[in-house]
């Protein structure tokens, strides 16, 4: 029997957590509840979840602080994090994404929207279909081993940044609009905003370090990866 994806719900309000858990169970997912950062860490230490639903406002460490901590840990870096919060302003969304969240869901949200977003991050975490290494200059990405190197030195990328880089490397020098990147990298996840692309491009550049300049912004058009940065 195929194992159900394990979803860690980090939420301090029992009624909300139970409602989410019931809906996840009814849709083929295996929910685990933690009411604060400490209990969430214990669950993660015991068994790594396939995705984390993380409330922003928690007793003790906030969701943003927890997201940063888990993104900094090699063991948890690749786990998709969906931030749940009543804070819907754009600066708050950007703060959540900058902290390492893969998606941002504003309360109140519908069950179908939540499930669609969870399925989307789980699809993005799935292994790439092609095993061929793609490279540009000194930058190389190997989908089979999920490794990225710059001039032979290993780099560490989050799951969304890895998929974004993989797509760009398959079409070097080609300019892609934000909507095209949403369609090709995020798939049919219709709830993602175009602003999310900018946040992940920023994170990708930071992860690439000296190679970050290869990812160019083409004003009024979108993004591209180029072997000749600064040529636009």
mmCIF file of C-alpha atoms in Angstrom:
data_model
loop_
_atom_site.group_PDB
_atom_site.id
_atom_site.type_symbol
_atom_site.label_atom_id
_atom_site.label_comp_id
_atom_site.label_asym_id
_atom_site.label_seq_id
_atom_site.Cartn_x
_atom_site.Cartn_y
_atom_site.Cartn_z
ATOM 1 C CA UNK A 1 0.000 0.000 0.000
ATOM 2 C CA UNK A 2 1.285 3.465 -0.876
ATOM 3 C CA UNK A 3 2.200 5.460 2.213
ATOM 4 C CA UNK A 4 0.075 8.545 2.807
ATOM 5 C CA UNK A 5 1.969 11.852 2.786
ATOM 6 C CA UNK A 6 2.628 12.969 6.367
ATOM 7 C CA UNK A 7 1.567 16.574 7.015
ATOM 8 C CA UNK A 8 2.678 18.313 10.211
ATOM 9 C CA UNK A 9 0.125 20.904 11.398
ATOM 10 C CA UNK A 10 1.732 23.482 13.706
ATOM 11 C CA UNK A 11 -1.278 25.361 15.100
ATOM 12 C CA UNK A 12 -2.034 26.447 18.677
ATOM 13 C CA UNK A 13 -5.833 26.576 18.253
ATOM 14 C CA UNK A 14 -7.171 23.004 18.706
ATOM 15 C CA UNK A 15 -10.441 23.652 16.836
ATOM 16 C CA UNK A 16 -8.633 24.897 13.725
ATOM 17 C CA UNK A 17 -6.049 22.111 13.904
ATOM 18 C CA UNK A 18 -8.745 19.438 14.216
ATOM 19 C CA UNK A 19 -10.747 20.861 11.308
ATOM 20 C CA UNK A 20 -7.648 20.826 9.111
ATOM 21 C CA UNK A 21 -6.691 17.322 10.264
ATOM 22 C CA UNK A 22 -10.145 15.890 9.508
ATOM 23 C CA UNK A 23 -10.086 17.296 5.987
ATOM 24 C CA UNK A 24 -6.563 16.050 5.355
ATOM 25 C CA UNK A 25 -7.473 12.527 6.507
ATOM 26 C CA UNK A 26 -10.548 12.503 4.267
ATOM 27 C CA UNK A 27 -8.337 13.357 1.302
ATOM 28 C CA UNK A 28 -5.649 10.714 1.635
ATOM 29 C CA UNK A 29 -3.165 12.595 3.822
ATOM 30 C CA UNK A 30 -1.795 11.699 7.244
ATOM 31 C CA UNK A 31 -1.965 14.716 9.614
ATOM 32 C CA UNK A 32 0.101 15.134 12.766
ATOM 33 C CA UNK A 33 -0.645 18.004 15.159
ATOM 34 C CA UNK A 34 1.794 20.090 17.186
ATOM 35 C CA UNK A 35 0.616 23.097 19.199
ATOM 36 C CA UNK A 36 3.934 24.967 19.392
ATOM 37 C CA UNK A 37 7.499 24.997 18.124
ATOM 38 C CA UNK A 38 8.846 22.635 20.788
ATOM 39 C CA UNK A 39 6.298 19.894 20.136
ATOM 40 C CA UNK A 40 6.717 20.420 16.369
ATOM 41 C CA UNK A 41 10.459 19.920 16.708
ATOM 42 C CA UNK A 42 9.888 16.687 18.617
ATOM 43 C CA UNK A 43 7.643 15.399 15.817
ATOM 44 C CA UNK A 44 10.240 16.362 13.191
ATOM 45 C CA UNK A 45 13.033 14.726 15.178
ATOM 46 C CA UNK A 46 11.008 11.516 15.309
ATOM 47 C CA UNK A 47 9.783 11.377 11.689
ATOM 48 C CA UNK A 48 10.320 13.913 8.917
ATOM 49 C CA UNK A 49 6.987 15.134 7.492
ATOM 50 C CA UNK A 50 6.353 15.511 3.763
ATOM 51 C CA UNK A 51 5.086 19.071 4.309
ATOM 52 C CA UNK A 52 4.485 21.499 7.185
ATOM 53 C CA UNK A 53 1.409 23.704 7.713
ATOM 54 C CA UNK A 54 2.828 26.422 9.951
ATOM 55 C CA UNK A 55 0.760 29.025 11.807
ATOM 56 C CA UNK A 56 2.387 32.472 12.042
ATOM 57 C CA UNK A 57 1.274 33.346 15.595
ATOM 58 C CA UNK A 58 2.371 30.646 18.039
ATOM 59 C CA UNK A 59 3.290 30.586 21.739
ATOM 60 C CA UNK A 60 7.050 30.825 22.085
ATOM 61 C CA UNK A 61 8.818 30.916 18.736
ATOM 62 C CA UNK A 62 6.737 32.406 15.904
ATOM 63 C CA UNK A 63 6.086 30.627 12.642
ATOM 64 C CA UNK A 64 8.562 32.912 10.885
ATOM 65 C CA UNK A 65 11.277 32.047 13.411
ATOM 66 C CA UNK A 66 10.556 28.327 13.048
ATOM 67 C CA UNK A 67 10.634 28.546 9.250
ATOM 68 C CA UNK A 68 14.051 30.219 9.375
ATOM 69 C CA UNK A 69 15.343 27.587 11.807
ATOM 70 C CA UNK A 70 14.158 24.665 9.700
ATOM 71 C CA UNK A 71 15.493 26.189 6.487
ATOM 72 C CA UNK A 72 18.913 26.567 8.141
ATOM 73 C CA UNK A 73 18.995 22.882 9.166
ATOM 74 C CA UNK A 74 20.246 20.508 6.461
ATOM 75 C CA UNK A 75 17.861 17.773 7.644
ATOM 76 C CA UNK A 76 14.736 19.913 7.273
ATOM 77 C CA UNK A 77 15.803 22.302 4.520
ATOM 78 C CA UNK A 78 13.934 20.447 1.780
ATOM 79 C CA UNK A 79 10.579 20.100 3.565
ATOM 80 C CA UNK A 80 7.874 22.292 1.969
ATOM 81 C CA UNK A 81 6.444 24.856 4.406
ATOM 82 C CA UNK A 82 3.023 26.460 3.957
ATOM 83 C CA UNK A 83 2.486 29.465 6.234
ATOM 84 C CA UNK A 84 -1.018 29.842 7.703
ATOM 85 C CA UNK A 85 -1.913 33.296 8.967
ATOM 86 C CA UNK A 86 -4.582 35.946 9.289
ATOM 87 C CA UNK A 87 -1.994 38.552 8.260
ATOM 88 C CA UNK A 88 -2.835 39.158 4.612
ATOM 89 C CA UNK A 89 -0.886 42.316 3.786
ATOM 90 C CA UNK A 90 1.776 42.028 1.096
ATOM 91 C CA UNK A 91 4.701 42.928 3.443
ATOM 92 C CA UNK A 92 3.636 40.065 5.729
ATOM 93 C CA UNK A 93 3.405 37.674 2.789
ATOM 94 C CA UNK A 94 6.866 38.670 1.616
ATOM 95 C CA UNK A 95 8.220 38.273 5.161
ATOM 96 C CA UNK A 96 6.799 34.758 5.337
ATOM 97 C CA UNK A 97 8.230 33.786 1.962
ATOM 98 C CA UNK A 98 11.595 35.356 2.793
ATOM 99 C CA UNK A 99 11.680 33.308 5.987
ATOM 100 C CA UNK A 100 11.637 30.170 3.848
ATOM 101 C CA UNK A 101 7.956 29.377 3.357
ATOM 102 C CA UNK A 102 7.077 27.842 -0.010
ATOM 103 C CA UNK A 103 3.541 29.196 0.099
ATOM 104 C CA UNK A 104 1.392 31.565 2.131
ATOM 105 C CA UNK A 105 -2.274 30.918 2.954
ATOM 106 C CA UNK A 106 -4.404 33.696 4.450
ATOM 107 C CA UNK A 107 -7.111 32.803 6.978
ATOM 108 C CA UNK A 108 -9.933 32.158 6.482
ATOM 109 C CA UNK A 109 -9.290 29.755 3.624
ATOM 110 C CA UNK A 110 -11.400 27.100 1.949
ATOM 111 C CA UNK A 111 -10.677 23.403 2.343
ATOM 112 C CA UNK A 112 -10.288 22.980 -1.410
ATOM 113 C CA UNK A 113 -7.779 25.814 -1.618
ATOM 114 C CA UNK A 114 -5.732 24.363 1.235
ATOM 115 C CA UNK A 115 -5.740 20.886 -0.336
ATOM 116 C CA UNK A 116 -4.765 22.297 -3.740
ATOM 117 C CA UNK A 117 -1.820 24.134 -2.244
ATOM 118 C CA UNK A 118 -0.649 21.064 -0.308
ATOM 119 C CA UNK A 119 -0.869 18.894 -3.427
ATOM 120 C CA UNK A 120 1.081 21.539 -5.335
ATOM 121 C CA UNK A 121 4.035 21.593 -2.924
ATOM 122 C CA UNK A 122 4.047 17.800 -2.766
ATOM 123 C CA UNK A 123 4.212 17.655 -6.587
ATOM 124 C CA UNK A 124 7.051 20.149 -6.616
ATOM 125 C CA UNK A 125 8.944 18.007 -4.124
ATOM 126 C CA UNK A 126 8.567 14.878 -6.291
ATOM 127 C CA UNK A 127 11.696 13.695 -8.160
ATOM 128 C CA UNK A 128 12.350 15.313 -11.514
ATOM 129 C CA UNK A 129 11.253 13.202 -14.470
ATOM 130 C CA UNK A 130 14.478 13.709 -16.386
ATOM 131 C CA UNK A 131 17.810 12.497 -15.018
ATOM 132 C CA UNK A 132 19.973 14.445 -17.451
ATOM 133 C CA UNK A 133 22.430 16.913 -15.976
ATOM 134 C CA UNK A 134 22.029 20.480 -17.255
ATOM 135 C CA UNK A 135 24.834 23.028 -17.114
ATOM 136 C CA UNK A 136 25.710 26.589 -18.041
ATOM 137 C CA UNK A 137 29.296 27.740 -17.716
ATOM 138 C CA UNK A 138 30.485 26.609 -14.312
ATOM 139 C CA UNK A 139 26.950 25.988 -13.004
ATOM 140 C CA UNK A 140 25.619 22.426 -13.136
ATOM 141 C CA UNK A 141 22.440 20.743 -11.874
ATOM 142 C CA UNK A 142 21.981 16.993 -11.592
ATOM 143 C CA UNK A 143 18.278 16.028 -11.139
ATOM 144 C CA UNK A 144 19.115 12.405 -10.371
ATOM 145 C CA UNK A 145 21.152 13.265 -7.263
ATOM 146 C CA UNK A 146 19.430 16.609 -6.613
ATOM 147 C CA UNK A 147 22.792 18.380 -6.527
ATOM 148 C CA UNK A 148 23.831 21.797 -7.782
ATOM 149 C CA UNK A 149 27.470 22.827 -8.177
ATOM 150 C CA UNK A 150 29.260 26.034 -9.137
ATOM 151 C CA UNK A 151 32.794 25.466 -10.469
ATOM 152 C CA UNK A 152 32.758 22.086 -8.772
ATOM 153 C CA UNK A 153 31.634 23.410 -5.375
ATOM 154 C CA UNK A 154 28.336 22.101 -3.996
ATOM 155 C CA UNK A 155 25.512 24.601 -3.400
ATOM 156 C CA UNK A 156 22.440 24.146 -1.208
ATOM 157 C CA UNK A 157 19.051 25.081 -2.683
ATOM 158 C CA UNK A 158 15.525 24.744 -1.370
ATOM 159 C CA UNK A 159 13.079 22.529 -3.320
ATOM 160 C CA UNK A 160 11.341 25.380 -5.151
ATOM 161 C CA UNK A 161 14.611 27.136 -5.990
ATOM 162 C CA UNK A 162 15.976 23.838 -7.316
ATOM 163 C CA UNK A 163 13.004 23.366 -9.620
ATOM 164 C CA UNK A 164 13.156 26.996 -10.754
ATOM 165 C CA UNK A 165 16.857 26.703 -11.582
ATOM 166 C CA UNK A 166 16.278 23.394 -13.359
ATOM 167 C CA UNK A 167 13.681 24.966 -15.606
ATOM 168 C CA UNK A 168 15.813 28.019 -16.387
ATOM 169 C CA UNK A 169 18.847 25.875 -17.206
ATOM 170 C CA UNK A 170 16.835 23.881 -19.718
ATOM 171 C CA UNK A 171 16.222 27.102 -21.674
ATOM 172 C CA UNK A 172 19.378 29.241 -21.344
ATOM 173 C CA UNK A 173 19.227 32.813 -22.661
ATOM 174 C CA UNK A 174 15.437 32.588 -23.077
ATOM 175 C CA UNK A 175 13.342 35.184 -21.248
ATOM 176 C CA UNK A 176 10.393 33.846 -19.242
ATOM 177 C CA UNK A 177 7.612 36.038 -17.870
ATOM 178 C CA UNK A 178 6.499 35.608 -14.271
ATOM 179 C CA UNK A 179 3.276 33.982 -15.468
ATOM 180 C CA UNK A 180 5.217 31.532 -17.649
ATOM 181 C CA UNK A 181 7.371 30.593 -14.675
ATOM 182 C CA UNK A 182 4.277 30.109 -12.532
ATOM 183 C CA UNK A 183 2.760 27.813 -15.155
ATOM 184 C CA UNK A 184 5.925 25.769 -15.720
ATOM 185 C CA UNK A 185 7.472 25.657 -12.249
ATOM 186 C CA UNK A 186 4.398 25.850 -10.014
ATOM 187 C CA UNK A 187 2.154 23.939 -12.442
ATOM 188 C CA UNK A 188 -1.610 24.358 -12.186
ATOM 189 C CA UNK A 189 -1.374 25.969 -8.768
ATOM 190 C CA UNK A 190 -3.728 28.828 -9.594
ATOM 191 C CA UNK A 191 -3.526 30.492 -6.156
ATOM 192 C CA UNK A 192 0.130 31.552 -6.360
ATOM 193 C CA UNK A 193 0.671 35.261 -6.967
ATOM 194 C CA UNK A 194 3.243 36.606 -9.435
ATOM 195 C CA UNK A 195 5.026 38.334 -6.548
ATOM 196 C CA UNK A 196 5.976 34.866 -5.300
ATOM 197 C CA UNK A 197 8.209 34.412 -8.352
ATOM 198 C CA UNK A 198 10.232 37.488 -7.401
ATOM 199 C CA UNK A 199 10.751 36.185 -3.871
ATOM 200 C CA UNK A 200 11.968 32.785 -5.066
ATOM 201 C CA UNK A 201 14.249 34.321 -7.688
ATOM 202 C CA UNK A 202 15.791 36.413 -4.900
ATOM 203 C CA UNK A 203 16.273 33.296 -2.789
ATOM 204 C CA UNK A 204 17.731 31.440 -5.773
ATOM 205 C CA UNK A 205 20.289 34.172 -6.392
ATOM 206 C CA UNK A 206 21.279 34.173 -2.735
ATOM 207 C CA UNK A 207 21.703 30.380 -2.748
ATOM 208 C CA UNK A 208 23.821 30.514 -5.923
ATOM 209 C CA UNK A 209 26.233 32.978 -4.331
ATOM 210 C CA UNK A 210 28.867 34.025 -6.914
ATOM 211 C CA UNK A 211 26.729 32.441 -9.666
ATOM 212 C CA UNK A 212 23.658 34.464 -8.692
ATOM 213 C CA UNK A 213 24.414 37.043 -11.364
ATOM 214 C CA UNK A 214 23.665 34.470 -14.056
ATOM 215 C CA UNK A 215 19.968 34.862 -13.234
ATOM 216 C CA UNK A 216 19.013 38.176 -14.808
ATOM 217 C CA UNK A 217 15.972 40.386 -14.509
ATOM 218 C CA UNK A 218 14.831 41.587 -17.924
ATOM 219 C CA UNK A 219 12.930 44.778 -17.207
ATOM 220 C CA UNK A 220 9.300 44.602 -18.271
ATOM 221 C CA UNK A 221 9.669 41.005 -19.486
ATOM 222 C CA UNK A 222 10.709 38.584 -16.726
ATOM 223 C CA UNK A 223 13.770 36.490 -15.972
ATOM 224 C CA UNK A 224 16.411 34.495 -17.811
ATOM 225 C CA UNK A 225 19.607 32.635 -17.060
ATOM 226 C CA UNK A 226 22.588 33.649 -19.148
ATOM 227 C CA UNK A 227 26.250 32.739 -19.550
ATOM 228 C CA UNK A 228 26.995 36.427 -20.180
ATOM 229 C CA UNK A 229 25.530 38.379 -17.258
ATOM 230 C CA UNK A 230 25.185 42.089 -17.768
ATOM 231 C CA UNK A 231 24.785 41.770 -21.534
ATOM 232 C CA UNK A 232 21.156 42.964 -21.565
#
